[in-house]
Amino acid sequence: MHTPLTLALSKGRIFNDTLPLLKSAGIVVLEDPESSRKLILPTSNSALRIIVVRASDVPTYVQYGAADIGVAGKDVLIEHGGVGLYQPIDLQIAACRMSVAVAQGFDYPRAVRRGSRLRVATKYVEIARNHFASKGVHVDLIKLYGSMELAPLVGLADAIVDLISTGSTLRANNLVEVEQIMAISSRLIVNQAALKLKREVLQPILAAFERASS
Ligand code: ATP
Ligand code: MG
């Protein structure tokens, strides 16, 4: 008997988009994380269980081997740094983009040209720092944990760096997307030790995910 494999997922978009991939591997999740308070969910395959964690915590659980595999956005993986993780498959789920947005009427091209400092509020400080450094723009980064859209409206920042899919939240708050930084989708991540030690149990699941996402 093996100890079961543990898959770390976050609730919402990533969980919902991963269900069809599991299905294609013949695996059904036996409880709904939206209605259940359980944090460990059994599946139809007794060799696989799911843990439900914050999106930004998924790489940490996998890095330390508390989960063998996980699904995490490229945004989260860049911010985490990817230490101890294999990232074998772009699952092409939870697709969106990382962009710069400003209040309507703010002259972004001029602000960036001027050579003065731009105040940027974001949850994604690594991505923002790298982006503006590569453009040679000086920025003061202000770390936020959510509702970035508010920052330019109340004078906390000139610009935000945030995930955008439809742009409806930006529009509702009179913000405009002025620059795309990168396309974002979610990847399967695998603990490096588990890949070697649990190869036999992992392989069929990796293969099914690979098939379902290509
Ligand atoms: P936490 O709740 O831990 O703070 P979060 O709010 O970023 O994290 P979600 O909103 O569930 O978590 O997003 C999880 C992942 O889904 C993100 O890391 C990103 O890769 C992707 N994602 C986020 N927003 C969108 C979006 N608007 N459209 C598509 N995918 C998105
Ligand atoms: Mg959230």
Coordinates of C-alpha atoms and ligand atoms in Angstrom, one line a residue:
M1 CA 0.0 0.0 0.0
H2 CA 1.3 3.4 -1.0
T3 CA 0.4 6.5 1.0
P4 CA -2.0 8.4 -1.3
L5 CA -0.8 11.1 -3.7
T6 CA -1.8 14.6 -2.6
L7 CA -2.9 17.3 -5.1
A8 CA -3.0 20.9 -3.9
L9 CA -5.7 23.1 -5.5
S10 CA -7.2 26.5 -4.8
K11 CA -10.9 27.0 -4.7
G12 CA -12.7 28.7 -7.6
R13 CA -11.4 29.0 -11.1
I14 CA -8.4 26.7 -10.7
F15 CA -10.4 24.0 -8.9
N16 CA -13.2 24.2 -11.5
D17 CA -10.9 24.1 -14.5
T18 CA -8.9 21.2 -13.1
L19 CA -12.0 19.0 -12.6
P20 CA -12.3 18.1 -16.4
L21 CA -8.6 17.2 -16.4
L22 CA -9.1 14.9 -13.5
K23 CA -12.2 13.5 -15.2
S24 CA -10.1 12.6 -18.2
A25 CA -7.8 10.6 -15.9
G26 CA -10.9 8.8 -14.6
I27 CA -10.9 10.7 -11.3
V28 CA -14.0 12.3 -9.8
V29 CA -13.7 14.6 -6.7
L30 CA -16.2 13.3 -4.1
E31 CA -16.9 16.7 -2.4
D32 CA -17.5 20.2 -3.5
P33 CA -15.1 22.7 -1.7
E34 CA -17.6 25.5 -2.1
S35 CA -20.1 23.7 0.1
S36 CA -17.9 21.5 2.2
R37 CA -15.8 22.8 5.0
K38 CA -13.3 20.0 4.6
L39 CA -9.8 20.9 3.5
I40 CA -8.9 17.4 2.5
L41 CA -11.2 16.0 -0.2
P42 CA -11.3 12.3 -1.2
T43 CA -11.6 11.3 -4.8
S44 CA -12.9 8.3 -6.6
N45 CA -9.4 7.1 -6.8
S46 CA -8.3 6.0 -3.3
A47 CA -4.7 6.7 -4.4
L48 CA -5.4 10.4 -4.8
R49 CA -6.6 13.0 -2.4
I50 CA -7.0 16.8 -2.8
I51 CA -6.1 19.5 -0.4
V52 CA -7.7 23.0 -0.7
V53 CA -5.4 25.9 0.0
R54 CA -4.9 29.6 -0.9
A55 CA -3.8 30.1 -4.5
S56 CA -0.6 31.7 -3.4
D57 CA 0.1 28.8 -0.9
V58 CA 0.0 26.0 -3.5
P59 CA 3.7 26.2 -4.5
T60 CA 4.7 26.2 -0.8
Y61 CA 2.8 23.0 0.0
V62 CA 4.4 21.3 -3.1
Q63 CA 7.9 22.7 -2.4
Y64 CA 7.9 21.1 1.1
G65 CA 6.3 17.8 -0.1
A66 CA 3.1 18.3 1.9
A67 CA 1.5 17.9 -1.5
D68 CA 3.1 15.9 -4.3
I69 CA 1.5 17.9 -7.1
G70 CA -0.5 21.1 -7.5
V71 CA -1.9 23.5 -10.0
A72 CA -0.8 27.2 -9.8
G73 CA -0.9 30.3 -12.0
K74 CA 2.2 31.5 -13.7
D75 CA 1.7 34.7 -11.6
V76 CA 1.9 32.8 -8.4
L77 CA 4.9 30.7 -9.6
I78 CA 6.9 33.8 -10.5
E79 CA 6.2 35.4 -7.2
H80 CA 7.0 32.2 -5.3
G81 CA 10.3 31.7 -7.3
G82 CA 9.7 28.0 -8.2
V83 CA 12.3 26.6 -5.7
G84 CA 12.0 22.8 -5.4
L85 CA 9.3 22.5 -8.1
Y86 CA 9.1 20.9 -11.5
Q87 CA 6.7 22.6 -13.8
P88 CA 6.2 20.0 -16.5
I89 CA 2.9 21.0 -18.1
D90 CA 1.2 24.2 -19.0
L91 CA -2.4 23.2 -18.5
Q92 CA -3.7 26.2 -20.3
I93 CA -6.5 26.8 -17.8
A94 CA -7.4 29.9 -15.8
A95 CA -6.1 32.0 -18.7
C96 CA -5.8 35.8 -18.3
R97 CA -3.0 38.4 -18.6
M98 CA -0.9 40.5 -16.3
S99 CA -1.2 44.2 -17.2
V100 CA -0.6 47.7 -16.1
A101 CA -3.7 49.8 -15.6
V102 CA -4.2 53.5 -14.6
A103 CA -7.1 55.9 -13.9
Q104 CA -8.8 57.2 -17.0
G105 CA -7.1 60.4 -18.0
F106 CA -3.8 59.6 -16.4
D107 CA -1.0 60.2 -19.0
Y108 CA 0.9 56.9 -18.6
P109 CA 3.3 57.3 -21.6
R110 CA 4.3 60.7 -20.3
A111 CA 4.7 59.5 -16.7
V112 CA 6.9 56.7 -17.9
R113 CA 9.0 59.0 -20.2
R114 CA 9.5 61.7 -17.7
G115 CA 12.1 59.7 -15.7
S116 CA 10.4 60.5 -12.4
R117 CA 9.3 57.8 -10.1
L118 CA 6.0 56.0 -10.8
R119 CA 4.0 54.8 -7.8
V120 CA 2.7 51.2 -8.5
A121 CA 0.4 49.3 -6.3
T122 CA 0.3 45.5 -6.7
K123 CA 0.1 42.1 -5.2
Y124 CA 2.7 40.9 -7.8
V125 CA 5.8 42.8 -6.7
E126 CA 8.3 40.5 -8.4
I127 CA 6.6 40.7 -11.8
A128 CA 6.1 44.5 -11.4
R129 CA 9.7 45.1 -10.3
N130 CA 11.1 43.0 -13.3
H131 CA 8.8 44.7 -15.8
F132 CA 9.6 48.3 -14.9
A133 CA 13.3 47.5 -14.4
S134 CA 13.5 46.1 -17.9
K135 CA 11.9 49.4 -19.2
G136 CA 14.3 51.5 -17.1
V137 CA 11.4 53.1 -15.3
H138 CA 11.9 54.0 -11.6
V139 CA 9.1 52.7 -9.5
D140 CA 8.0 52.8 -5.8
L141 CA 6.2 49.5 -5.3
I142 CA 3.3 49.4 -2.8
K143 CA 2.4 45.9 -1.8
L144 CA -1.3 45.2 -1.6
Y145 CA -3.2 41.9 -1.0
G146 CA -6.4 42.6 -3.0
S147 CA -8.7 45.2 -4.6
M148 CA -5.8 46.8 -6.4
E149 CA -8.3 48.7 -8.5
L150 CA -9.0 51.0 -5.6
A151 CA -5.4 52.4 -5.3
P152 CA -5.4 54.8 -8.3
L153 CA -8.8 56.1 -7.4
V154 CA -7.9 57.3 -3.9
G155 CA -4.4 58.5 -4.6
L156 CA -2.4 55.5 -3.2
A157 CA -0.7 54.9 -6.6
D158 CA -0.4 56.1 -10.1
A159 CA -0.7 52.7 -11.6
I160 CA -1.5 49.1 -10.7
V161 CA -0.2 45.8 -11.9
D162 CA -3.0 43.2 -11.9
L163 CA -4.5 40.2 -13.6
I164 CA -7.1 41.0 -16.2
S165 CA -9.4 38.7 -18.1
T166 CA -12.5 40.5 -19.4
G167 CA -11.6 44.0 -18.1
S168 CA -15.0 44.5 -16.6
T169 CA -13.7 45.3 -13.1
L170 CA -11.4 47.9 -14.6
R171 CA -14.2 49.5 -16.6
A172 CA -16.5 49.5 -13.6
N173 CA -13.9 51.6 -11.8
N174 CA -12.9 53.9 -14.6
L175 CA -9.5 52.4 -15.1
V176 CA -7.8 51.6 -18.4
E177 CA -5.3 48.9 -19.3
V178 CA -2.2 50.6 -20.7
E179 CA 0.3 47.8 -21.1
Q180 CA 0.3 44.0 -21.2
I181 CA 3.1 42.4 -19.3
M182 CA 2.6 38.7 -20.0
A183 CA 0.0 36.1 -20.7
I184 CA -0.9 34.0 -17.7
S185 CA -2.2 30.4 -17.4
S186 CA -1.9 27.7 -14.8
R187 CA 0.8 24.9 -14.7
L188 CA 1.0 21.6 -13.1
I189 CA 3.7 21.6 -10.5
V190 CA 5.4 18.6 -9.0
N191 CA 7.6 18.2 -5.9
Q192 CA 11.1 17.3 -7.1
A193 CA 11.6 14.4 -4.7
A194 CA 8.1 13.0 -5.4
L195 CA 8.9 12.9 -9.1
K196 CA 11.7 10.4 -8.4
L197 CA 10.3 8.5 -5.4
K198 CA 6.6 8.2 -6.5
R199 CA 7.2 8.1 -10.3
E200 CA 5.0 5.0 -10.7
V201 CA 1.9 6.4 -9.1
L202 CA 2.5 9.9 -10.6
Q203 CA 3.1 8.9 -14.2
P204 CA -0.5 7.9 -15.2
I205 CA -1.8 11.2 -13.7
L206 CA 0.9 13.3 -15.4
A207 CA 0.2 11.5 -18.7
A208 CA -3.6 12.1 -18.4
F209 CA -3.1 15.8 -17.7
E210 CA -0.6 16.0 -20.6
R211 CA -3.1 14.4 -23.0
A212 CA -6.1 16.5 -21.7
S213 CA -4.2 19.9 -22.1
S214 CA -2.6 19.4 -25.5
Ligands
ATP1 P1 -5.7 34.4 -2.9 O1 -7.2 34.2 -2.8 O2 -4.9 33.3 -2.4 O3 -5.3 35.8 -2.6 P2 -6.2 34.9 -5.7 O4 -7.3 35.8 -5.2 O5 -5.2 35.5 -6.6 O6 -5.4 34.3 -4.5 P3 -7.8 33.5 -7.4 O7 -8.5 34.8 -7.7 O8 -8.6 32.3 -7.1 O9 -6.8 33.6 -6.3 O10 -6.9 33.2 -8.7 C1 -6.2 32.1 -8.7 C2 -5.4 32.1 -10.0 O11 -6.3 32.1 -11.1 C3 -4.5 33.3 -10.2 O12 -3.2 33.0 -9.6 C4 -4.4 33.4 -11.7 O13 -3.4 32.6 -12.2 C5 -5.8 33.0 -12.1 N1 -6.6 34.1 -12.3 C6 -6.8 35.1 -11.4 N2 -7.7 36.1 -11.9 C7 -8.0 35.6 -13.1 C8 -9.0 36.1 -14.1 N3 -9.6 37.2 -13.9 N4 -9.2 35.3 -15.1 C9 -8.6 34.1 -15.2 N5 -7.7 33.6 -14.3 C10 -7.4 34.3 -13.3
MG2 MG -9.1 35.2 -4.1

